[in-house]
CSV table of C-alpha atoms in Angstrom, one decimal:
chain,number,residue,atom,x,y,z
C,249,UNK,CA,19.1,-1.5,-4.8
C,250,UNK,CA,15.6,-2.8,-5.7
C,251,UNK,CA,15.1,-3.9,-9.3
C,252,UNK,CA,11.8,-2.5,-10.7
C,253,UNK,CA,9.9,-3.4,-13.8
C,254,UNK,CA,9.4,0.3,-14.7
C,255,UNK,CA,13.1,0.3,-15.7
C,256,UNK,CA,12.1,-1.7,-18.8
C,257,UNK,CA,9.3,0.7,-19.7
C,258,UNK,CA,11.6,3.7,-19.3
C,259,UNK,CA,14.2,2.2,-21.6
C,260,UNK,CA,11.5,1.3,-24.2
C,261,UNK,CA,10.3,5.0,-24.0
C,262,UNK,CA,13.9,6.3,-24.5
C,263,UNK,CA,14.4,4.2,-27.6
C,264,UNK,CA,11.2,5.5,-29.3
C,265,UNK,CA,12.2,7.7,-32.2
C,266,UNK,CA,9.3,10.2,-32.0
C,267,UNK,CA,8.6,10.0,-28.3
C,268,UNK,CA,6.6,12.5,-26.2
C,269,UNK,CA,7.6,13.7,-22.8
C,270,UNK,CA,6.7,11.1,-20.1
C,271,UNK,CA,4.6,11.5,-17.0
C,272,UNK,CA,5.1,8.9,-14.2
C,273,UNK,CA,2.1,9.1,-11.8
C,274,UNK,CA,1.4,7.0,-8.8
C,275,UNK,CA,0.7,7.1,-5.0
C,276,UNK,CA,3.2,8.7,-2.8
C,277,UNK,CA,6.4,6.8,-1.9
C,278,UNK,CA,6.0,4.1,-4.5
C,279,UNK,CA,9.5,4.7,-5.9
C,280,UNK,CA,8.9,7.1,-8.8
C,281,UNK,CA,11.7,9.6,-8.0
C,282,UNK,CA,14.3,7.0,-7.3
C,283,UNK,CA,13.5,4.9,-10.4
C,284,UNK,CA,13.5,7.9,-12.7
C,285,UNK,CA,16.7,9.4,-11.3
C,286,UNK,CA,18.5,6.0,-11.4
C,287,UNK,CA,17.4,5.5,-15.0
C,288,UNK,CA,18.5,9.0,-16.0
C,289,UNK,CA,22.0,8.6,-14.4
C,290,UNK,CA,22.5,5.3,-16.2
C,291,UNK,CA,21.3,6.3,-19.7
C,292,UNK,CA,22.1,10.0,-20.2
C,293,UNK,CA,25.3,12.1,-20.1
C,294,UNK,CA,23.6,15.0,-18.3
C,295,UNK,CA,20.6,15.2,-15.9
C,296,UNK,CA,18.8,18.4,-15.0
C,297,UNK,CA,16.6,17.8,-12.0
C,298,UNK,CA,13.9,20.1,-10.6
C,299,UNK,CA,11.8,19.2,-7.6
C,300,UNK,CA,8.9,21.7,-7.3
C,301,UNK,CA,7.8,20.4,-3.8
C,302,UNK,CA,11.2,20.7,-2.2
C,303,UNK,CA,12.2,23.9,-4.1
C,304,UNK,CA,9.2,26.0,-4.8
C,305,UNK,CA,11.5,28.7,-6.3
C,306,UNK,CA,11.8,26.5,-9.4
C,307,UNK,CA,8.1,27.2,-10.2
C,308,UNK,CA,9.2,30.7,-11.2
C,309,UNK,CA,11.0,29.2,-14.2
C,310,UNK,CA,7.7,28.5,-15.9
C,311,UNK,CA,5.9,31.7,-14.9
C,312,UNK,CA,6.9,33.5,-18.1
C,313,UNK,CA,7.5,32.4,-21.7
C,314,UNK,CA,7.3,28.6,-22.2
C,315,UNK,CA,9.5,28.6,-25.3
C,316,UNK,CA,12.2,26.0,-24.7
C,317,UNK,CA,15.1,28.3,-25.2
C,318,UNK,CA,13.8,30.7,-22.6
C,319,UNK,CA,13.2,27.9,-20.2
C,320,UNK,CA,16.8,26.7,-20.7
C,321,UNK,CA,18.1,30.1,-19.9
C,322,UNK,CA,16.0,30.3,-16.7
C,323,UNK,CA,17.1,26.8,-15.6
C,324,UNK,CA,20.7,27.6,-16.3
C,325,UNK,CA,20.5,30.9,-14.3
C,326,UNK,CA,18.9,29.2,-11.3
C,327,UNK,CA,20.8,25.9,-11.2
C,328,UNK,CA,24.2,27.2,-12.4
C,329,UNK,CA,26.7,24.5,-13.2
C,330,UNK,CA,24.2,21.7,-12.3
C,331,UNK,CA,22.4,22.4,-15.5
C,332,UNK,CA,24.1,21.3,-18.7
C,333,UNK,CA,22.0,21.2,-21.8
C,334,UNK,CA,23.3,19.1,-24.8
C,335,UNK,CA,20.7,18.2,-27.4
C,336,UNK,CA,19.8,14.5,-27.3
C,337,UNK,CA,22.2,13.9,-24.4
C,338,UNK,CA,20.4,15.8,-21.6
C,339,UNK,CA,17.3,14.6,-19.8
C,340,UNK,CA,15.1,17.0,-17.8
C,341,UNK,CA,13.3,15.6,-14.7
C,342,UNK,CA,10.3,17.6,-13.4
C,343,UNK,CA,9.6,16.0,-10.1
C,344,UNK,CA,6.3,16.6,-8.3
C,345,UNK,CA,5.1,18.3,-11.4
C,346,UNK,CA,1.6,18.7,-10.0
C,347,UNK,CA,3.0,21.6,-7.9
C,348,UNK,CA,3.8,23.5,-11.1
C,349,UNK,CA,1.0,23.2,-13.6
C,350,UNK,CA,2.7,25.5,-16.1
C,351,UNK,CA,5.5,23.0,-16.3
C,352,UNK,CA,3.1,20.4,-17.5
C,353,UNK,CA,1.7,22.8,-20.1
C,354,UNK,CA,5.3,23.3,-21.2
C,355,UNK,CA,5.6,19.6,-22.2
C,356,UNK,CA,3.8,20.4,-25.4
C,357,UNK,CA,6.7,22.8,-26.4
C,358,UNK,CA,9.4,20.3,-25.3
C,359,UNK,CA,7.7,17.8,-27.6
C,360,UNK,CA,7.6,20.2,-30.5
C,361,UNK,CA,11.2,21.3,-29.9
C,362,UNK,CA,12.5,17.7,-29.7
C,363,UNK,CA,16.1,18.4,-28.4
C,364,UNK,CA,15.6,17.1,-24.8
C,365,UNK,CA,14.0,14.2,-23.2
C,366,UNK,CA,11.6,15.2,-20.4
C,367,UNK,CA,10.1,13.1,-17.6
C,368,UNK,CA,7.6,14.5,-15.1
C,369,UNK,CA,6.6,12.7,-11.9
C,370,UNK,CA,3.5,13.3,-9.8
C,371,UNK,CA,1.7,11.9,-6.8
C,372,UNK,CA,-1.5,13.8,-6.7
C,373,UNK,CA,-2.1,14.6,-10.4
C,374,UNK,CA,-5.8,15.3,-11.0
C,375,UNK,CA,-6.7,15.0,-7.3
C,376,UNK,CA,-9.5,17.4,-6.4
C,377,UNK,CA,-8.3,20.2,-4.2
C,378,UNK,CA,-4.6,19.8,-5.0
C,379,UNK,CA,-3.2,23.0,-6.4
C,380,UNK,CA,-4.1,24.7,-9.7
C,381,UNK,CA,-4.8,22.7,-12.8
C,382,UNK,CA,-2.7,23.4,-16.0
C,383,UNK,CA,-4.1,26.0,-18.3
C,384,UNK,CA,-3.7,23.5,-21.0
C,385,UNK,CA,-3.1,19.7,-20.5
C,386,UNK,CA,-0.8,18.7,-23.4
C,387,UNK,CA,-3.1,16.0,-24.8
C,388,UNK,CA,-1.1,14.1,-27.5
C,389,UNK,CA,2.1,15.6,-26.3
C,390,UNK,CA,2.7,13.4,-23.3
C,391,UNK,CA,2.8,9.7,-22.5
C,392,UNK,CA,1.5,8.6,-19.1
C,393,UNK,CA,2.6,5.6,-17.1
C,394,UNK,CA,1.1,4.7,-13.8
C,395,UNK,CA,3.6,3.3,-11.3
C,396,UNK,CA,2.6,1.0,-8.4
C,397,UNK,CA,4.5,-0.3,-5.4
C,398,UNK,CA,6.5,-3.5,-5.9
C,399,UNK,CA,4.4,-6.4,-7.1
C,400,UNK,CA,5.1,-10.0,-5.9
C,401,UNK,CA,7.6,-10.8,-8.6
C,402,UNK,CA,9.6,-7.7,-7.8
C,403,UNK,CA,9.4,-8.7,-4.1
C,404,UNK,CA,10.8,-12.1,-5.0
C,405,UNK,CA,13.7,-10.4,-6.9
C,406,UNK,CA,14.4,-8.3,-3.8
C,407,UNK,CA,14.6,-11.4,-1.7
C,408,UNK,CA,17.1,-13.2,-3.9
C,409,UNK,CA,14.8,-15.3,-6.0
C,410,UNK,CA,16.3,-15.4,-9.4
C,411,UNK,CA,14.7,-15.7,-12.9
C,412,UNK,CA,15.4,-19.4,-13.2
C,413,UNK,CA,13.2,-20.1,-10.1
C,414,UNK,CA,10.4,-17.8,-11.4
C,415,UNK,CA,10.6,-19.4,-14.8
C,416,UNK,CA,10.2,-22.9,-13.2
C,417,UNK,CA,7.1,-21.6,-11.4
C,418,UNK,CA,5.7,-20.4,-14.7
C,419,UNK,CA,6.4,-23.8,-16.2
C,420,UNK,CA,4.6,-25.7,-13.4
C,421,UNK,CA,1.7,-23.3,-13.7
C,422,UNK,CA,1.4,-23.5,-17.5
C,423,UNK,CA,1.6,-27.3,-17.5
C,424,UNK,CA,-0.7,-27.5,-14.4
C,425,UNK,CA,1.9,-29.6,-12.5
C,426,UNK,CA,2.3,-29.6,-8.7
C,427,UNK,CA,5.2,-27.4,-7.4
C,428,UNK,CA,7.8,-29.5,-5.6
C,429,UNK,CA,7.2,-29.4,-1.9
C,430,UNK,CA,10.4,-27.7,-0.8
C,431,UNK,CA,9.8,-24.9,-3.4
C,432,UNK,CA,6.1,-24.7,-2.6
C,433,UNK,CA,6.8,-24.2,1.2
C,434,UNK,CA,9.4,-21.5,0.4
C,435,UNK,CA,7.0,-19.6,-1.8
C,436,UNK,CA,4.2,-19.9,0.7
C,437,UNK,CA,6.5,-18.3,3.3
C,438,UNK,CA,7.6,-15.5,0.9
C,439,UNK,CA,4.0,-14.8,0.0
C,440,UNK,CA,2.9,-14.4,3.7
C,441,UNK,CA,5.9,-12.1,4.1
C,442,UNK,CA,4.8,-10.1,1.1
C,443,UNK,CA,1.3,-9.9,2.5
C,444,UNK,CA,2.5,-8.2,5.7
C,445,UNK,CA,5.4,-6.2,4.2
C,446,UNK,CA,3.7,-5.0,1.0
C,447,UNK,CA,5.4,-3.3,-1.8
C,448,UNK,CA,6.4,0.2,-0.7
C,449,UNK,CA,10.1,0.4,-1.7
C,450,UNK,CA,11.4,1.8,1.6
C,451,UNK,CA,9.5,-0.8,3.6
C,452,UNK,CA,10.7,-3.7,1.4
C,453,UNK,CA,14.3,-2.5,1.6
C,454,UNK,CA,14.0,-2.3,5.4
C,455,UNK,CA,12.7,-5.9,5.5
C,456,UNK,CA,15.4,-7.2,3.2
C,457,UNK,CA,18.1,-5.5,5.2
C,458,UNK,CA,16.9,-6.2,8.7
C,459,UNK,CA,14.1,-8.8,8.8
C,460,UNK,CA,12.8,-6.8,11.7
C,461,UNK,CA,9.0,-6.6,11.5
C,462,UNK,CA,8.7,-3.9,14.2
C,463,UNK,CA,10.8,-1.6,12.0
C,464,UNK,CA,8.7,-2.6,9.0
C,465,UNK,CA,5.5,-1.8,10.8
C,466,UNK,CA,6.8,1.6,12.0
C,467,UNK,CA,7.7,2.6,8.5
C,468,UNK,CA,4.3,1.5,7.2
C,469,UNK,CA,2.4,3.4,9.8
C,470,UNK,CA,4.5,6.5,9.0
C,471,UNK,CA,3.4,6.2,5.4
C,472,UNK,CA,-0.2,5.8,6.4
C,473,UNK,CA,0.1,8.9,8.6
C,474,UNK,CA,1.7,10.8,5.7
C,475,UNK,CA,-1.3,9.9,3.5
C,476,UNK,CA,-3.6,11.2,6.2
C,477,UNK,CA,-1.6,14.4,6.4
C,478,UNK,CA,-2.0,14.8,2.6
C,479,UNK,CA,-5.8,14.5,3.1
C,480,UNK,CA,-5.6,17.3,5.7
C,481,UNK,CA,-3.2,19.4,3.8
C,482,UNK,CA,-4.4,19.2,0.2
C,483,UNK,CA,-8.1,18.4,0.2
C,484,UNK,CA,-10.8,21.1,0.0
C,485,UNK,CA,-11.5,22.5,3.5
C,486,UNK,CA,-14.9,21.0,4.0
C,487,UNK,CA,-13.7,17.6,2.7
C,488,UNK,CA,-10.7,17.2,5.0
C,489,UNK,CA,-12.4,15.3,7.9
C,490,UNK,CA,-14.6,13.4,5.5
C,491,UNK,CA,-11.7,12.0,3.5
C,492,UNK,CA,-9.9,10.8,6.6
C,493,UNK,CA,-13.0,9.2,8.0
C,494,UNK,CA,-13.6,7.4,4.7
C,495,UNK,CA,-10.0,6.2,4.6
C,496,UNK,CA,-10.0,5.0,8.2
C,497,UNK,CA,-13.2,3.0,7.7
C,498,UNK,CA,-11.6,0.6,5.1
C,499,UNK,CA,-10.6,-2.1,7.6
C,500,UNK,CA,-14.1,-2.1,9.1
C,501,UNK,CA,-15.6,-2.2,5.6
C,502,UNK,CA,-13.6,-5.3,4.7
C,503,UNK,CA,-14.2,-7.1,8.0
C,504,UNK,CA,-17.9,-7.4,7.2
C,505,UNK,CA,-19.4,-10.6,5.8
C,506,UNK,CA,-20.8,-8.5,3.0
C,507,UNK,CA,-17.8,-6.4,2.0
C,508,UNK,CA,-19.8,-4.0,-0.1
C,509,UNK,CA,-18.6,-0.4,0.7
C,510,UNK,CA,-21.3,1.3,2.8
C,511,UNK,CA,-21.2,5.0,3.6
C,512,UNK,CA,-23.1,4.3,6.8
C,513,UNK,CA,-20.1,2.4,8.1
C,514,UNK,CA,-18.0,5.5,7.7
C,515,UNK,CA,-20.3,7.4,9.9
C,516,UNK,CA,-23.8,6.6,11.2
C,517,UNK,CA,-26.4,8.1,8.9
C,518,UNK,CA,-23.8,9.0,6.2
C,519,UNK,CA,-24.9,8.9,2.5
C,520,UNK,CA,-23.2,8.8,-0.8
C,521,UNK,CA,-24.2,12.5,-1.3
C,522,UNK,CA,-21.9,13.5,1.5
C,523,UNK,CA,-19.0,11.0,1.2
C,524,UNK,CA,-18.8,10.0,-2.5
C,525,UNK,CA,-16.3,12.8,-3.3
C,526,UNK,CA,-14.2,11.8,-0.3
C,527,UNK,CA,-13.8,8.2,-1.5
C,528,UNK,CA,-13.1,9.5,-5.0
C,529,UNK,CA,-10.2,11.7,-3.6
C,530,UNK,CA,-8.6,8.6,-2.0
C,531,UNK,CA,-9.0,6.6,-5.2
C,532,UNK,CA,-7.5,9.4,-7.3
C,533,UNK,CA,-4.5,9.6,-5.0
C,534,UNK,CA,-3.8,5.9,-5.9
C,535,UNK,CA,-4.4,4.6,-2.4
C,536,UNK,CA,-7.4,2.4,-3.0
C,537,UNK,CA,-9.2,0.7,-5.9
C,538,UNK,CA,-12.9,-0.1,-6.3
C,539,UNK,CA,-14.2,-3.6,-7.2
C,540,UNK,CA,-17.5,-3.4,-8.9
C,541,UNK,CA,-20.4,-5.8,-8.6
C,542,UNK,CA,-21.7,-7.4,-11.8
C,543,UNK,CA,-25.2,-7.8,-13.1
C,544,UNK,CA,-24.0,-11.1,-14.7
C,545,UNK,CA,-20.5,-12.7,-14.4
C,546,UNK,CA,-19.9,-12.6,-18.1
C,547,UNK,CA,-18.1,-10.5,-20.7
C,548,UNK,CA,-18.1,-7.6,-21.2
C,549,UNK,CA,-17.3,-7.1,-17.5
C,550,UNK,CA,-17.3,-3.4,-17.5
C,551,UNK,CA,-20.6,-3.3,-19.4
C,552,UNK,CA,-22.1,-5.6,-16.8
C,553,UNK,CA,-20.8,-3.7,-13.8
C,554,UNK,CA,-23.0,-1.8,-11.4
C,555,UNK,CA,-21.4,1.5,-10.7
C,556,UNK,CA,-22.9,2.2,-7.3
C,557,UNK,CA,-22.3,-1.2,-5.7
C,558,UNK,CA,-18.7,-1.9,-5.0
C,559,UNK,CA,-16.0,-3.0,-2.6
C,560,UNK,CA,-12.9,-1.0,-1.8
C,561,UNK,CA,-9.4,-2.6,-1.5
C,562,UNK,CA,-6.1,-1.0,-0.5
C,563,UNK,CA,-3.6,-0.9,-3.3
C,564,UNK,CA,-0.9,-2.0,-0.9
C,565,UNK,CA,-1.8,-4.9,1.4
C,566,UNK,CA,1.1,-4.2,3.7
C,567,UNK,CA,-0.3,-0.8,4.5
C,568,UNK,CA,-3.7,-2.3,5.0
C,569,UNK,CA,-2.3,-4.8,7.5
C,570,UNK,CA,-0.5,-2.0,9.3
C,571,UNK,CA,-3.9,-0.3,9.9
C,572,UNK,CA,-5.1,-3.4,11.8
C,573,UNK,CA,-4.4,-4.1,15.5
C,574,UNK,CA,-0.9,-4.8,16.9
C,575,UNK,CA,0.0,-8.5,16.5
C,576,UNK,CA,-1.7,-8.9,13.1
C,577,UNK,CA,1.6,-9.2,11.3
C,578,UNK,CA,2.7,-12.0,13.6
C,579,UNK,CA,-0.7,-13.8,13.2
C,580,UNK,CA,-0.4,-13.7,9.4
C,581,UNK,CA,3.2,-15.1,9.4
C,582,UNK,CA,2.0,-17.9,11.7
C,583,UNK,CA,-1.0,-18.6,9.6
C,584,UNK,CA,-3.4,-17.6,12.3
C,585,UNK,CA,-5.7,-15.0,10.6
C,586,UNK,CA,-8.8,-15.2,12.7
C,587,UNK,CA,-11.7,-12.9,11.7
C,588,UNK,CA,-9.7,-10.9,9.2
C,589,UNK,CA,-8.5,-13.8,7.1
C,590,UNK,CA,-11.0,-13.3,4.3
C,591,UNK,CA,-10.3,-9.6,4.1
C,592,UNK,CA,-6.5,-10.0,4.1
C,593,UNK,CA,-6.4,-12.7,1.4
C,594,UNK,CA,-9.0,-10.9,-0.8
C,595,UNK,CA,-7.0,-7.7,-0.5
C,596,UNK,CA,-3.8,-9.3,-1.5
C,597,UNK,CA,-5.3,-10.8,-4.6
C,598,UNK,CA,-7.0,-7.4,-5.4
C,599,UNK,CA,-3.5,-5.9,-4.9
C,600,UNK,CA,-2.0,-8.4,-7.3
C,601,UNK,CA,-4.6,-7.8,-10.0
C,602,UNK,CA,-4.4,-4.0,-9.8
C,603,UNK,CA,-0.6,-4.1,-10.1
C,604,UNK,CA,-0.9,-6.2,-13.3
C,605,UNK,CA,-3.3,-3.6,-14.7
C,606,UNK,CA,-6.6,-5.6,-14.2
C,607,UNK,CA,-9.8,-3.8,-13.2
C,608,UNK,CA,-11.6,-5.4,-10.3
C,609,UNK,CA,-15.1,-7.0,-10.4
C,610,UNK,CA,-17.1,-9.4,-8.2
C,611,UNK,CA,-20.5,-11.0,-8.3
C,612,UNK,CA,-23.0,-11.1,-5.5
C,613,UNK,CA,-26.7,-11.6,-5.5
C,614,UNK,CA,-29.3,-11.5,-2.7
C,615,UNK,CA,-30.0,-15.1,-3.4
C,616,UNK,CA,-26.7,-16.0,-1.8
C,617,UNK,CA,-24.5,-16.4,-4.8
C,618,UNK,CA,-21.2,-14.7,-4.2
C,619,UNK,CA,-17.9,-14.8,-6.1
C,620,UNK,CA,-14.9,-13.0,-4.8
C,621,UNK,CA,-13.6,-11.8,-8.2
C,622,UNK,CA,-14.6,-12.1,-11.8
C,623,UNK,CA,-11.9,-11.5,-14.4
C,624,UNK,CA,-11.1,-11.9,-18.0
C,625,UNK,CA,-8.7,-14.8,-18.6
C,626,UNK,CA,-7.8,-16.6,-21.9
C,627,UNK,CA,-10.6,-14.7,-23.7
C,628,UNK,CA,-13.4,-15.7,-21.4
C,629,UNK,CA,-15.0,-14.7,-18.1
C,630,UNK,CA,-13.5,-16.6,-15.2
C,631,UNK,CA,-14.7,-16.9,-11.6
C,632,UNK,CA,-12.0,-16.3,-9.0
C,633,UNK,CA,-12.4,-17.7,-5.5
C,634,UNK,CA,-10.0,-16.8,-2.8
C,635,UNK,CA,-9.9,-19.2,0.1
C,636,UNK,CA,-7.8,-18.6,3.3
C,637,UNK,CA,-8.4,-22.3,4.3
C,638,UNK,CA,-9.8,-25.2,2.3
C,639,UNK,CA,-13.2,-23.4,1.9
C,640,UNK,CA,-16.1,-24.4,-0.4
C,641,UNK,CA,-16.9,-23.1,-3.8
C,642,UNK,CA,-20.6,-23.7,-3.7
C,643,UNK,CA,-21.5,-20.5,-5.6
C,644,UNK,CA,-19.0,-21.2,-8.3
C,645,UNK,CA,-20.2,-24.8,-8.7
C,646,UNK,CA,-23.8,-23.5,-8.9
C,647,UNK,CA,-22.9,-21.0,-11.7
C,648,UNK,CA,-20.9,-23.6,-13.6
C,649,UNK,CA,-23.8,-26.1,-13.5
C,650,UNK,CA,-26.0,-23.7,-15.5
C,651,UNK,CA,-24.1,-22.8,-18.7
C,652,UNK,CA,-27.4,-21.9,-20.4
C,653,UNK,CA,-27.7,-19.0,-17.9
C,654,UNK,CA,-24.1,-18.0,-17.2
C,655,UNK,CA,-21.4,-17.7,-19.9
C,656,UNK,CA,-18.3,-18.5,-17.9
C,657,UNK,CA,-15.1,-20.1,-19.1
C,658,UNK,CA,-14.0,-21.7,-15.8
C,659,UNK,CA,-13.1,-21.2,-12.1
C,660,UNK,CA,-9.8,-20.4,-10.6
C,661,UNK,CA,-9.5,-21.2,-6.9
C,662,UNK,CA,-6.6,-19.5,-5.0
C,663,UNK,CA,-5.7,-20.8,-1.6
C,664,UNK,CA,-3.0,-22.4,0.6
C,665,UNK,CA,-2.7,-25.5,-1.5
C,666,UNK,CA,-0.8,-26.7,-4.6
C,667,UNK,CA,-1.7,-26.7,-8.3
C,668,UNK,CA,-4.5,-29.0,-9.4
C,669,UNK,CA,-7.4,-29.3,-11.8
C,670,UNK,CA,-10.9,-30.8,-11.7
C,671,UNK,CA,-12.9,-30.3,-14.8
C,672,UNK,CA,-13.2,-26.6,-15.4
C,673,UNK,CA,-11.8,-25.7,-11.9
C,674,UNK,CA,-8.1,-24.8,-11.7
C,675,UNK,CA,-6.7,-24.7,-8.2
C,676,UNK,CA,-3.5,-22.7,-7.6
C,677,UNK,CA,-1.6,-21.5,-4.6
C,678,UNK,CA,-2.0,-17.9,-3.7
C,679,UNK,CA,1.5,-17.1,-4.6
C,680,UNK,CA,0.9,-17.9,-8.2
C,681,UNK,CA,-1.8,-15.3,-8.6
C,682,UNK,CA,0.7,-13.0,-10.3
C,683,UNK,CA,0.9,-15.4,-13.2
C,684,UNK,CA,-2.8,-14.9,-14.3
C,685,UNK,CA,-1.6,-12.5,-16.9
C,686,UNK,CA,-3.2,-13.9,-20.0
C,687,UNK,CA,-6.3,-11.9,-21.2
């Protein structure tokens, strides 16, 4: 069974004395249902589980009065002996809550009542074209947590890397000492595996159990097809083909030297007017994240961002790799990345940043200055360069040479090498990107 960080967040929520019902949102198949049900079985005497997608009949429970006593009567009648309600010992799970907007409205009344803990999960909450919206979103009566696929640390746990090893990596990182060669090589290997496997729980479990990359790839492509099916099934009629075209263009967008998202790459002659809503749909579904260009690479980053100039990265690099041609997984594991090497390594760092809750920014000027990412680190703006090979950091050096013009704290260079420092440039291996947590 995969160990997930959300277990800690769920336990913290349970122990809050005046907690609100909890909403777990996130892209499809990232592990929401399994994690919530496993938590509920471990920490509550009784679990009442409703899945509105698998059992649409459950929606009728919330069609009438939303008073908690009436809802309990309806659940008991429909579920029979499966539903046992004991105050403060029963948890109610409302799975795929986006399919029953009235259930989300009811969270306000569960909060006021206070006898039962309630968790709702949803994959397409707030996505345009997906079902009806709640008559009243219970603002102030729900807590929302966004769940992601497994991050690299969770992937390490799944592959038998214990906390002592991870703590030693943190110590080398904090002291800026080289990681011993044997450990360094092992971590590089695991990181390349994470790059091609990604963090979708079913895919990770298949990899851990079998180490068969063909089976991993088949699962990943099944997930990608299910996303495309969602676009066809749930989007507004006129948007259906546009959303799929927008999604399918992402590998081509990232293969360009200038990775700025261009609607003309989606379809010749396409404009933002026609396709902007399609891209927003994919982002709202949790499949991609935007990385905004900056006017200046300095704080505040959001205040300096240019909202109509951005790159788009997949939120799971394993799924991104599965959208590329056959043989790409093998090439990555062998270190032969060819033309896509920049796109793949940039996407994996974007993936890592998004999973740690960072917003994505970059810096590019027509003069030729270009920085892969800019992020807040240790209270300052830091330039982040991602290098698949040794690479140069000419743009970063140019910016650092002009402190009167650019207010930057330093440079972090991520690549296939060990830890090192030269003046204000910190070099770290790609696999330590997950430790850049200090804001």
